[in-house]
Short mmCIF file of C-alpha atoms in Angstrom, two decimals:
data_model
loop_
_atom_site.label_atom_id
_atom_site.label_comp_id
_atom_site.label_asym_id
_atom_site.label_seq_id
_atom_site.Cartn_x
_atom_site.Cartn_y
_atom_site.Cartn_z
CA MET X 1 121.46 122.82 141.68
CA LEU X 2 118.75 121.51 139.44
CA GLY X 3 118.88 123.58 136.12
CA THR X 4 115.72 124.17 134.18
CA PRO X 5 114.08 121.62 132.09
CA SER X 6 114.02 123.03 128.52
CA LYS X 7 110.85 122.75 126.12
CA LYS X 8 113.10 120.71 123.40
CA LEU X 9 113.95 118.50 126.02
CA PHE X 10 110.42 117.72 126.73
CA VAL X 11 109.71 117.14 123.27
CA ILE X 12 112.71 114.62 122.86
CA TYR X 13 111.83 113.15 126.06
CA THR X 14 107.95 112.68 125.40
CA SER X 15 108.81 111.05 121.89
CA GLY X 16 111.33 109.02 122.95
CA LEU X 17 109.19 107.70 125.59
CA CYS X 18 106.60 106.53 123.32
CA ALA X 19 109.02 104.79 120.84
CA ALA X 20 110.36 103.09 123.95
CA ALA X 21 107.10 101.97 125.00
CA ILE X 22 105.98 100.74 121.40
CA ALA X 23 109.00 98.68 121.31
CA VAL X 24 108.38 96.99 124.47
CA VAL X 25 104.97 96.21 123.79
CA VAL X 26 106.06 94.69 120.37
CA LEU X 27 108.58 92.70 121.65
CA ALA X 28 106.61 91.46 124.53
CA SER X 29 104.02 90.32 122.06
CA LEU X 30 106.53 88.59 119.74
CA THR X 31 107.58 86.37 122.91
CA GLN X 32 103.96 85.23 123.44
CA THR X 33 103.14 84.10 119.77
CA ASP X 34 106.06 82.28 118.89
CA GLY X 35 107.54 85.24 116.84
CA VAL X 36 104.85 85.89 114.73
CA LEU X 37 103.57 89.38 114.68
CA ILE X 38 99.76 89.43 116.00
CA TYR X 39 97.50 92.02 116.64
CA ALA X 40 95.85 92.32 120.17
CA LEU X 41 92.19 91.94 118.39
CA ASP X 42 90.91 90.23 115.42
CA ASP X 43 89.26 93.53 113.44
CA PRO X 44 92.55 94.51 111.43
CA TYR X 45 92.60 91.19 109.68
CA ILE X 46 88.83 92.07 108.26
CA HIS X 47 90.50 95.52 107.00
CA LEU X 48 93.44 93.88 105.43
CA SER X 49 90.59 91.07 103.67
CA VAL X 50 88.89 94.45 102.20
CA ALA X 51 92.03 95.69 100.99
CA GLU X 52 92.85 92.58 99.27
CA SER X 53 89.43 92.79 97.58
CA ILE X 54 90.17 96.33 96.77
CA ILE X 55 93.40 95.52 94.99
CA GLU X 56 91.57 92.46 93.04
CA GLY X 57 88.57 95.39 91.93
CA HIS X 58 85.95 94.34 94.43
CA TYR X 59 84.52 95.72 97.67
CA GLY X 60 83.84 93.00 100.50
CA ILE X 61 85.25 89.90 101.78
CA ASN X 62 84.01 87.47 99.45
CA SER X 63 84.43 87.44 95.72
CA GLY X 64 81.26 88.59 93.77
CA GLU X 65 79.57 89.46 96.69
CA TYR X 66 79.65 93.09 98.08
CA ALA X 67 79.76 93.99 101.71
CA SER X 68 81.10 96.90 103.89
CA PRO X 69 82.82 95.24 106.86
CA SER X 70 85.16 98.25 107.22
CA SER X 71 84.61 101.00 110.10
CA SER X 72 86.34 103.34 107.93
CA ILE X 73 86.42 104.77 104.34
CA LEU X 74 89.88 105.43 104.18
CA TYR X 75 91.82 102.73 106.23
CA PRO X 76 91.12 100.04 103.74
CA TYR X 77 92.42 101.65 101.00
CA VAL X 78 95.56 102.42 103.34
CA LEU X 79 96.14 98.82 103.75
CA ALA X 80 95.92 98.21 100.36
CA LEU X 81 98.88 100.58 99.19
CA GLY X 82 100.91 98.75 102.02
CA LEU X 83 99.73 95.27 100.31
CA LEU X 84 100.96 96.51 97.16
CA ILE X 85 104.50 97.46 98.54
CA GLY X 86 104.94 94.46 100.30
CA LEU X 87 104.32 95.37 103.87
CA GLY X 88 101.79 92.53 104.20
CA THR X 89 100.39 91.76 107.67
CA TYR X 90 103.03 94.42 108.81
CA GLY X 91 101.23 97.24 107.49
CA PRO X 92 98.46 98.02 110.05
CA PHE X 93 101.51 98.21 113.06
CA LEU X 94 103.91 100.21 110.74
CA VAL X 95 101.00 102.62 110.22
CA SER X 96 99.63 102.85 113.29
CA ALA X 97 103.18 102.97 115.17
CA VAL X 98 104.26 106.06 112.63
CA PHE X 99 101.12 107.98 113.59
CA SER X 100 101.15 107.33 117.04
CA LEU X 101 105.08 108.78 116.99
CA VAL X 102 103.84 111.68 115.15
CA SER X 103 100.92 112.35 117.12
CA VAL X 104 102.59 112.36 120.69
CA TRP X 105 105.69 114.64 119.06
CA ILE X 106 102.58 117.17 117.75
CA THR X 107 100.99 117.12 121.20
CA ALA X 108 104.33 117.56 123.02
CA CYS X 109 105.27 120.63 121.07
CA PHE X 110 101.93 121.88 121.75
CA ALA X 111 102.07 121.13 125.24
CA THR X 112 105.45 123.45 125.80
CA ARG X 113 102.96 126.40 125.46
CA LEU X 114 101.51 125.27 129.17
CA LEU X 115 105.04 124.76 130.47
CA SER X 116 106.36 127.40 132.68
CA LEU X 117 108.98 125.68 134.53
CA LYS X 118 111.97 126.79 137.13
CA SER X 119 114.82 125.23 138.37
CA ASN X 120 113.59 123.34 140.80
CA LEU X 121 112.35 119.47 141.72
CA LEU X 122 108.84 120.36 141.27
CA SER X 123 109.08 121.44 138.07
CA TRP X 124 111.26 118.68 136.91
CA LEU X 125 108.24 116.30 138.37
CA THR X 126 105.62 118.01 136.34
CA PHE X 127 107.95 117.85 133.32
CA ALA X 128 108.21 114.10 134.10
CA ILE X 129 104.60 113.31 134.66
CA LEU X 130 103.03 115.29 131.76
CA GLY X 131 105.34 113.11 129.36
CA ILE X 132 103.65 110.27 130.55
CA VAL X 133 100.46 111.69 130.57
CA LEU X 134 100.84 112.32 126.97
CA VAL X 135 102.03 108.94 126.05
CA MET X 136 99.30 107.26 128.24
CA GLY X 137 96.48 109.66 127.31
CA LEU X 138 96.85 109.09 123.70
CA ASN X 139 97.09 105.45 124.30
CA ALA X 140 100.18 105.78 121.81
CA ALA X 141 101.84 102.51 123.19
CA GLY X 142 98.92 100.55 122.99
CA LEU X 143 97.12 101.43 119.47
CA PRO X 144 99.72 100.28 116.95
CA MET X 145 99.32 96.54 118.51
CA THR X 146 95.74 97.13 117.80
CA GLY X 147 96.31 97.62 114.25
CA MET X 148 93.69 99.85 113.69
CA GLU X 149 92.64 103.09 112.15
CA HIS X 150 92.30 105.06 115.35
CA SER X 151 96.12 106.21 115.31
CA ILE X 152 95.33 107.98 112.35
CA HIS X 153 92.46 109.43 113.77
CA VAL X 154 94.03 110.94 116.60
CA PHE X 155 96.69 112.31 114.22
CA GLY X 156 94.15 113.75 112.47
CA VAL X 157 92.83 115.60 115.60
CA VAL X 158 96.04 116.95 116.94
CA LEU X 159 96.96 118.40 113.51
CA THR X 160 93.60 119.49 113.18
CA LEU X 161 93.43 121.38 116.71
CA THR X 162 97.10 122.50 116.44
CA SER X 163 96.49 124.26 113.12
CA LEU X 164 93.29 125.50 114.22
CA TYR X 165 94.85 127.32 117.51
CA ASN X 166 97.84 128.89 115.45
CA MET X 167 95.15 130.15 113.00
CA LEU X 168 92.61 131.38 115.87
CA VAL X 169 94.77 132.48 118.67
CA GLU X 170 97.98 133.44 116.59
CA ASP X 171 96.41 134.95 113.54
CA ARG X 172 98.18 132.77 111.24
CA SER X 173 96.07 132.38 108.11
CA ASP X 174 98.39 130.05 106.31
CA GLN X 175 97.41 127.34 108.71
CA LEU X 176 93.70 127.08 106.98
CA TRP X 177 95.06 124.57 104.70
CA LEU X 178 96.15 122.30 107.71
CA VAL X 179 93.25 122.71 109.49
CA ILE X 180 91.51 121.17 106.46
CA LEU X 181 93.62 118.76 105.69
CA GLY X 182 93.23 117.31 109.36
CA CYS X 183 89.65 117.65 109.23
CA LEU X 184 89.28 115.37 105.82
CA ILE X 185 91.58 112.76 107.59
CA CYS X 186 89.16 112.76 110.69
CA ALA X 187 86.06 112.35 108.46
CA THR X 188 87.37 109.83 105.99
CA ILE X 189 89.05 107.53 108.70
CA ARG X 190 86.33 107.58 111.35
CA PHE X 191 83.00 108.50 110.87
CA GLU X 192 83.12 110.28 114.29
CA GLY X 193 85.67 112.59 112.98
CA VAL X 194 82.39 114.55 111.24
CA ALA X 195 81.80 116.28 114.89
CA LEU X 196 85.53 117.87 114.68
CA VAL X 197 84.44 118.70 110.99
CA PHE X 198 81.45 120.59 112.16
CA GLY X 199 83.00 122.05 115.04
CA VAL X 200 85.80 123.57 113.00
CA ALA X 201 83.47 124.96 110.68
CA VAL X 202 81.54 126.60 113.35
CA ALA X 203 84.67 128.18 114.82
CA LEU X 204 86.05 129.26 111.38
CA PHE X 205 82.60 130.74 110.36
CA PHE X 206 82.59 133.25 113.61
CA ALA X 207 86.15 133.75 113.05
CA GLY X 208 85.29 135.46 109.95
CA HIS X 209 86.84 132.83 107.60
CA ARG X 210 83.95 132.11 105.45
CA ARG X 211 85.68 130.77 102.32
CA GLY X 212 87.58 128.40 104.70
CA VAL X 213 84.23 126.98 105.94
CA LEU X 214 82.93 127.06 102.38
CA VAL X 215 85.85 124.93 101.06
CA LEU X 216 86.04 122.44 104.14
CA SER X 217 82.24 121.93 103.74
CA LEU X 218 82.52 120.99 99.84
CA LEU X 219 85.22 118.87 100.43
CA THR X 220 83.76 117.03 103.26
CA GLY X 221 80.51 116.95 101.93
CA ALA X 222 82.01 115.61 98.46
CA VAL X 223 84.10 112.85 100.01
CA LEU X 224 81.13 111.29 102.47
CA LEU X 225 78.77 111.89 99.45
CA ALA X 226 81.18 109.79 97.02
CA TYR X 227 81.40 107.18 99.76
CA SER X 228 77.34 107.03 100.20
CA SER X 229 76.98 106.75 96.62
CA TYR X 230 79.23 103.94 96.27
CA MET X 231 77.78 101.86 98.97
CA VAL X 232 74.32 102.38 97.60
CA ARG X 233 75.16 101.32 93.87
CA LEU X 234 76.76 98.22 95.46
CA GLY X 235 73.26 97.71 97.41
CA LEU X 236 74.51 98.49 100.59
CA PRO X 237 73.84 100.75 103.54
CA VAL X 238 75.25 104.09 103.41
CA PHE X 239 76.88 103.23 106.64
CA PRO X 240 79.34 100.41 107.31
CA SER X 241 78.04 96.85 108.65
CA SER X 242 80.24 97.19 111.41
CA VAL X 243 79.06 100.51 112.37
CA MET X 244 75.41 99.64 111.96
CA THR X 245 75.74 96.44 114.08
CA LYS X 246 77.56 98.39 116.85
CA SER X 247 76.35 101.73 116.92
CA SER X 248 72.22 102.13 117.10
CA VAL X 249 72.85 105.67 116.38
CA ALA X 250 73.92 104.90 113.27
CA SER X 251 71.65 102.46 112.36
CA GLU X 252 68.77 104.77 113.03
CA ALA X 253 70.33 107.21 111.05
CA SER X 254 70.62 105.22 108.22
CA GLY X 255 66.91 103.94 108.40
CA GLY X 256 64.69 104.79 111.35
CA SER X 257 62.49 107.55 111.77
CA ALA X 258 63.55 111.04 113.11
CA TRP X 259 61.74 110.28 116.66
CA SER X 260 63.80 106.86 116.86
CA LEU X 261 67.03 108.56 115.99
CA ILE X 262 66.39 111.14 118.74
CA THR X 263 65.67 108.61 121.16
CA SER X 264 68.84 106.90 120.08
CA VAL X 265 71.14 109.84 120.63
CA LEU X 266 69.29 110.42 124.19
CA GLU X 267 70.27 106.58 125.16
CA ASN X 268 73.52 106.90 124.24
CA ALA X 269 74.14 110.26 126.02
CA PHE X 270 72.88 108.39 129.11
CA TYR X 271 75.01 105.35 128.37
CA SER X 272 77.69 108.08 127.89
CA LEU X 273 77.48 109.87 131.14
CA GLY X 274 77.19 106.55 133.07
CA THR X 275 80.84 105.46 132.08
CA ASP X 276 84.22 107.19 133.65
CA ARG X 277 85.27 108.25 130.29
CA GLY X 278 82.22 109.64 129.38
CA PHE X 279 81.49 111.40 132.23
CA VAL X 280 84.91 112.64 132.32
CA LEU X 281 84.45 114.03 128.82
CA GLY X 282 80.98 115.79 129.33
CA ILE X 283 82.34 117.68 132.38
CA VAL X 284 85.62 118.78 130.67
CA ALA X 285 82.81 119.50 127.68
CA ALA X 286 80.73 121.57 129.83
CA ALA X 287 84.02 123.58 131.16
CA LEU X 288 85.25 124.24 127.86
CA ALA X 289 81.73 125.39 126.85
CA ALA X 290 81.50 127.92 129.86
CA PHE X 291 84.73 129.40 128.61
CA SER X 292 83.73 129.42 125.02
CA ILE X 293 80.98 131.91 125.92
CA ASP X 294 82.69 134.05 128.25
CA VAL X 295 83.38 137.19 126.47
CA ARG X 296 86.16 138.23 128.68
CA ASN X 297 88.21 135.39 127.10
CA PRO X 298 90.39 136.28 123.83
CA LYS X 299 87.69 135.58 120.56
CA GLY X 300 89.81 133.35 118.88
CA LEU X 301 90.77 131.10 122.06
CA ARG X 302 87.09 131.06 122.70
CA LEU X 303 86.47 129.76 119.14
CA PHE X 304 89.25 126.91 119.58
CA CYS X 305 87.33 125.76 123.11
CA ALA X 306 84.11 125.86 120.94
CA ALA X 307 85.45 123.54 118.40
CA VAL X 308 86.53 121.01 120.90
CA THR X 309 83.68 121.36 122.75
CA ILE X 310 81.44 120.41 119.92
CA MET X 311 83.60 117.67 119.15
CA LEU X 312 83.33 116.08 122.75
CA PHE X 313 79.62 116.69 123.05
CA GLY X 314 79.36 114.88 119.72
CA HIS X 315 81.18 111.73 120.94
CA VAL X 316 78.90 111.78 124.29
CA LEU X 317 76.02 111.98 122.30
CA GLY X 318 76.89 109.69 119.54
CA GLY X 319 80.24 107.86 119.87
CA ARG X 320 81.22 104.38 122.09
CA TYR X 321 83.81 103.61 124.66
CA GLY X 322 86.40 100.94 125.08
CA TRP X 323 86.86 97.73 123.01
CA PHE X 324 90.53 97.60 124.08
CA SER X 325 90.73 101.56 124.85
CA ARG X 326 90.45 102.57 121.38
CA TYR X 327 86.95 104.26 120.61
CA GLU X 328 87.07 107.29 122.86
CA ILE X 329 90.75 107.91 122.35
CA TYR X 330 90.35 110.89 119.57
CA ALA X 331 88.00 112.71 122.15
CA VAL X 332 90.23 112.24 124.68
CA ALA X 333 93.17 113.79 122.76
CA GLY X 334 90.73 116.85 122.02
CA MET X 335 89.97 117.21 125.69
CA ILE X 336 93.94 117.36 126.48
CA PHE X 337 94.29 120.05 123.36
CA GLY X 338 91.16 121.84 125.41
CA LEU X 339 92.93 121.95 128.52
CA ILE X 340 96.42 122.69 127.57
CA ALA X 341 94.92 125.84 125.49
CA VAL X 342 93.24 126.69 128.50
CA PHE X 343 95.71 126.58 131.05
CA GLY X 344 98.54 127.92 128.61
CA HIS X 345 96.07 130.94 128.22
CA ASN X 346 95.64 131.50 132.05
CA GLN X 347 98.89 132.58 133.44
CA TYR X 348 97.50 131.50 137.27
CA LEU X 349 96.53 128.18 136.36
CA ARG X 350 99.88 127.66 134.33
CA SER X 351 101.86 128.45 137.30
CA LYS X 352 99.72 127.15 140.11
CA HIS X 353 98.18 124.00 138.63
CA THR X 354 100.16 122.67 136.04
CA LEU X 355 101.22 119.89 138.24
CA THR X 356 97.55 119.49 139.50
CA LEU X 357 96.22 118.77 135.93
CA ALA X 358 99.31 116.73 134.95
CA VAL X 359 98.09 114.23 137.80
CA CYS X 360 94.48 114.22 136.96
CA LEU X 361 95.24 113.56 133.64
CA LEU X 362 97.58 110.48 134.54
CA VAL X 363 94.82 109.24 136.92
CA PHE X 364 92.17 109.43 134.05
CA SER X 365 95.12 107.70 131.61
CA THR X 366 95.76 104.79 133.83
CA PRO X 367 93.07 102.09 132.11
CA TYR X 368 94.93 102.90 128.89
CA ALA X 369 98.13 101.98 130.61
CA TRP X 370 96.51 98.79 131.95
CA THR X 371 95.27 97.82 128.20
CA THR X 372 98.74 98.44 126.99
CA LEU X 373 100.01 96.14 129.76
CA LEU X 374 97.42 93.20 128.59
CA THR X 375 98.32 93.81 124.87
CA PRO X 376 101.00 90.85 124.88
CA ALA X 377 98.35 88.49 126.63
CA ALA X 378 95.45 89.97 123.91
CA SER X 379 98.00 88.98 121.29
CA ALA X 380 98.45 85.44 122.50
CA ASN X 381 95.02 85.13 122.56
CA ILE X 382 94.28 86.00 119.08
CA TYR X 383 97.36 83.57 118.06
CA GLN X 384 95.72 80.95 120.03
CA GLN X 385 92.32 81.37 118.91
CA GLN X 386 91.64 83.51 115.35
CA TYR X 387 95.18 82.49 114.16
CA GLN X 388 94.81 78.81 114.76
CA MET X 389 91.14 78.74 113.16
CA HIS X 390 92.88 80.54 109.88
CA ARG X 391 95.48 77.93 109.83
CA PHE X 392 92.60 75.06 110.08
CA THR X 393 90.86 76.85 107.08
CA SER X 394 93.64 77.40 105.10
CA ALA X 395 95.96 74.39 105.57
CA TYR X 396 93.88 71.41 106.70
CA PHE X 397 90.23 71.81 105.65
CA PRO X 398 90.23 74.30 102.84
CA ALA X 399 86.46 74.50 102.16
CA PRO X 400 83.51 77.13 102.34
CA VAL X 401 83.07 77.75 106.12
CA ALA X 402 80.67 79.60 108.46
CA VAL X 403 82.10 82.10 111.23
CA ASN X 404 80.38 84.60 113.70
CA ASP X 405 83.72 86.56 114.24
CA LEU X 406 85.21 87.53 111.17
CA GLY X 407 89.21 88.43 110.76
CA TRP X 408 91.74 85.99 110.22
CA VAL X 409 89.62 83.44 109.00
CA ALA X 410 88.85 85.55 106.03
CA TYR X 411 92.40 86.87 105.51
CA LYS X 412 94.66 85.18 102.89
CA ASN X 413 91.63 82.74 101.88
CA ASP X 414 90.24 82.18 98.82
CA ASN X 415 87.48 80.10 99.96
CA TYR X 416 84.17 81.41 100.91
CA VAL X 417 83.80 82.77 104.10
CA LEU X 418 80.14 83.32 105.51
CA ASP X 419 79.74 85.78 108.47
CA LEU X 420 76.81 84.94 110.32
CA TRP X 421 77.29 88.30 112.26
CA GLY X 422 77.07 90.38 109.52
CA LEU X 423 80.11 92.34 108.84
CA GLY X 424 81.40 90.47 105.77
CA SER X 425 77.53 89.59 104.89
CA GLU X 426 74.74 92.06 104.30
CA GLU X 427 72.21 89.34 104.14
CA SER X 428 73.53 87.84 107.46
CA ARG X 429 73.57 91.69 109.00
CA LYS X 430 69.93 91.91 108.17
CA LEU X 431 69.03 88.31 109.79
CA THR X 432 70.68 89.22 112.73
CA ALA X 433 68.94 92.64 113.03
CA GLN X 434 65.76 90.82 112.85
CA GLY X 435 65.59 89.02 115.98
CA GLY X 436 68.79 86.78 115.56
CA TRP X 437 69.36 83.10 114.57
CA THR X 438 67.09 80.18 114.18
CA GLN X 439 67.76 76.46 113.55
CA LYS X 440 66.03 77.10 110.15
CA LYS X 441 67.68 80.29 109.40
CA LEU X 442 71.23 78.99 109.99
CA SER X 443 70.39 75.81 108.04
CA ASP X 444 68.81 77.60 104.83
CA ILE X 445 71.87 80.11 104.65
CA THR X 446 74.42 77.44 104.61
CA ARG X 447 72.77 75.24 102.48
CA ARG X 448 72.45 78.06 99.85
CA LYS X 449 75.91 79.28 100.39
CA GLU X 450 77.18 75.70 99.93
CA ILE X 451 78.94 75.80 103.91
CA GLU X 452 80.95 72.47 104.17
CA TYR X 453 81.38 73.41 108.25
CA ALA X 454 81.10 76.06 110.81
CA MET X 455 83.86 77.49 113.60
CA ILE X 456 81.63 79.67 115.76
CA TYR X 457 80.73 80.19 119.53
CA ASP X 458 77.95 78.35 120.91
CA ALA X 459 76.80 80.79 123.33
CA TRP X 460 75.92 83.34 120.24
CA PHE X 461 73.43 80.83 118.97
CA ASN X 462 70.26 79.67 121.01
CA GLN X 463 70.51 76.15 118.86
CA VAL X 464 72.27 75.16 115.98
CA PRO X 465 70.73 72.71 113.52
CA ASP X 466 70.24 69.20 114.53
CA GLU X 467 71.82 68.09 111.22
CA TRP X 468 75.10 69.52 112.22
CA CYS X 469 77.47 67.42 113.99
CA ARG X 470 80.03 68.66 116.50
CA ALA X 471 83.35 67.44 115.71
CA GLY X 472 85.27 69.40 118.34
CA GLN X 473 85.87 72.64 120.21
CA LEU X 474 89.27 74.69 120.25
CA VAL X 475 89.92 76.05 124.12
CA THR X 476 91.95 78.82 124.42
CA SER X 477 92.62 82.00 126.74
CA LYS X 478 90.17 84.66 126.84
CA VAL X 479 91.29 88.24 126.80
CA THR X 480 90.08 89.98 123.66
CA THR X 481 88.16 87.22 121.70
CA ALA X 482 84.22 87.16 122.80
CA TYR X 483 84.85 83.39 124.20
CA ASP X 484 87.38 80.99 124.85
CA THR X 485 85.99 78.09 123.25
CA VAL X 486 85.17 77.72 119.35
CA ALA X 487 82.98 74.92 118.43
CA PHE X 488 83.86 73.15 114.98
CA TYR X 489 80.54 71.92 113.42
CA LEU X 490 80.87 69.31 110.30
CA ILE X 491 77.65 70.67 108.11
CA GLU X 492 78.17 68.46 105.38
CA THR X 493 78.57 64.68 107.34
CA ASP X 494 79.65 62.63 104.61
CA GLN X 495 82.77 64.08 104.75
CA SER X 496 83.56 63.53 108.77
CA THR X 497 86.14 61.11 108.10
CA GLU X 498 88.35 63.67 106.06
CA PHE X 499 87.01 66.45 108.69
CA LEU X 500 88.25 64.15 111.60
CA GLU X 501 91.44 63.48 110.05
CA ALA X 502 92.00 67.22 109.47
CA LEU X 503 91.28 67.86 112.73
CA ARG X 504 93.49 65.50 114.36
CA ALA X 505 96.64 67.02 112.22
CA PHE X 506 95.80 70.22 113.30
CA GLN X 507 95.91 69.15 116.75
CA ASP X 508 99.44 68.42 116.84
CA GLY X 509 100.37 71.79 115.70
CA LEU X 510 98.79 74.04 118.41
CA PRO X 511 100.78 76.44 120.27
CA ALA X 512 100.79 76.47 124.09
CA GLY X 513 97.76 77.61 125.64
CA ALA X 514 95.29 76.30 123.12
CA ARG X 515 94.02 73.09 122.78
CA LEU X 516 91.27 70.93 120.71
CA GLU X 517 88.81 68.63 122.35
CA LEU X 518 87.82 66.07 119.78
CA GLY X 519 84.22 64.99 119.13
CA THR X 520 82.85 62.11 117.03
CA CYS X 521 80.82 62.46 113.81
CA PRO X 522 78.65 59.19 112.22
CA SER X 523 80.33 58.13 108.97
#
């Protein structure tokens, strides 16, 4: 006869499953990249480049030119610490893997409040599926190989909500400092984290913890004000360039009118509800909102659900989705916590429908499993394209270069890198926002910056300057890169002999899956 699965065993099983999945993903990725740890995205190398600048007492990509390409206030400083202690390129993975594991462990402990298991096959099936759901739903196996800050954001959410539940539902006032710590992590690691801070402040206010609200508001406000003041002092917008280029809501909040901001928020809401992720988040948010205003439910639990509701609606109104299953994952973590809290409170739901909830969440989390399976191929894609561009500009033709996809090219590169998309150059960001690039704009900025060559996606530009010589193109796979072909243009054509010789030497060392097609340039 089957025994009853224990709650302790559930936590061990879920955490072990997460660790094993991370190990499999990273080992599979290494087999695709000749043993070099390469992230599934080019973005973490932007943060690493900023971290290098921070260590040198600067903020940006190029020495003497301020820029804010990082999407996070805190993350570049975390990576700078990693560089200082010798973690190097491994820093983002190690940080993300640790926070993913801790997040899964905390969530599994919280989920044991939902478990009402018996010694039968159905209970064991629920046990097994729910553990898989927590790993998949938090994208815990896939996020470490993105090398980004989203694992820390998920940790901030689960820490905040676990502590808030303990405080409001179980009347543990000693948890207040953990709630505040979690909120500060959320707000400083991603700007979307402010939505949860606001939700928590509302919940604490109506719970009577007015002093906690004051401390939370002052600390969060001080950090955000300090960052904004620093950016303004550097001559930069209050939001990072990466946020400004990807979020119309942030762009309008930074410099638009009140009406344009409202319009942008409404457009984002329609966009959100038109996606499968956003639609489910919106439905769950509405259900939690209904639960939170039903006075028949315990006050503490209603306030907890209200905090989660505000965070979910905040993402629907201003958040983005996808980008290798990472933008909305913090909101998914909040959704899981809200559902666990409601099911754990309702004896009927807990005993009759826990398996149904687990299966529904499993289906919802399937895209994250697919992303995880794609990770080795994505790492290979970055290795074939962005890493090879880094090799060329650092070892074969070290000179000022223009790109439109910043990342590996800027990391560990002392030469000037002009980012034509605008993440690493405020001037480029403004030019891009003002209607895109013309031949004259490209020619003017590259001459002023003394750029000698460019490695760009042709599809991003209507037409390059006539004087640029297309010396070759790098053709690779396409998984997470924007395109599979990068064009190499020589701008200073008096160096055509040296440039073509460098391309030929570079061609010989390309990995499988990448090939260089050479052109000709006039001497």
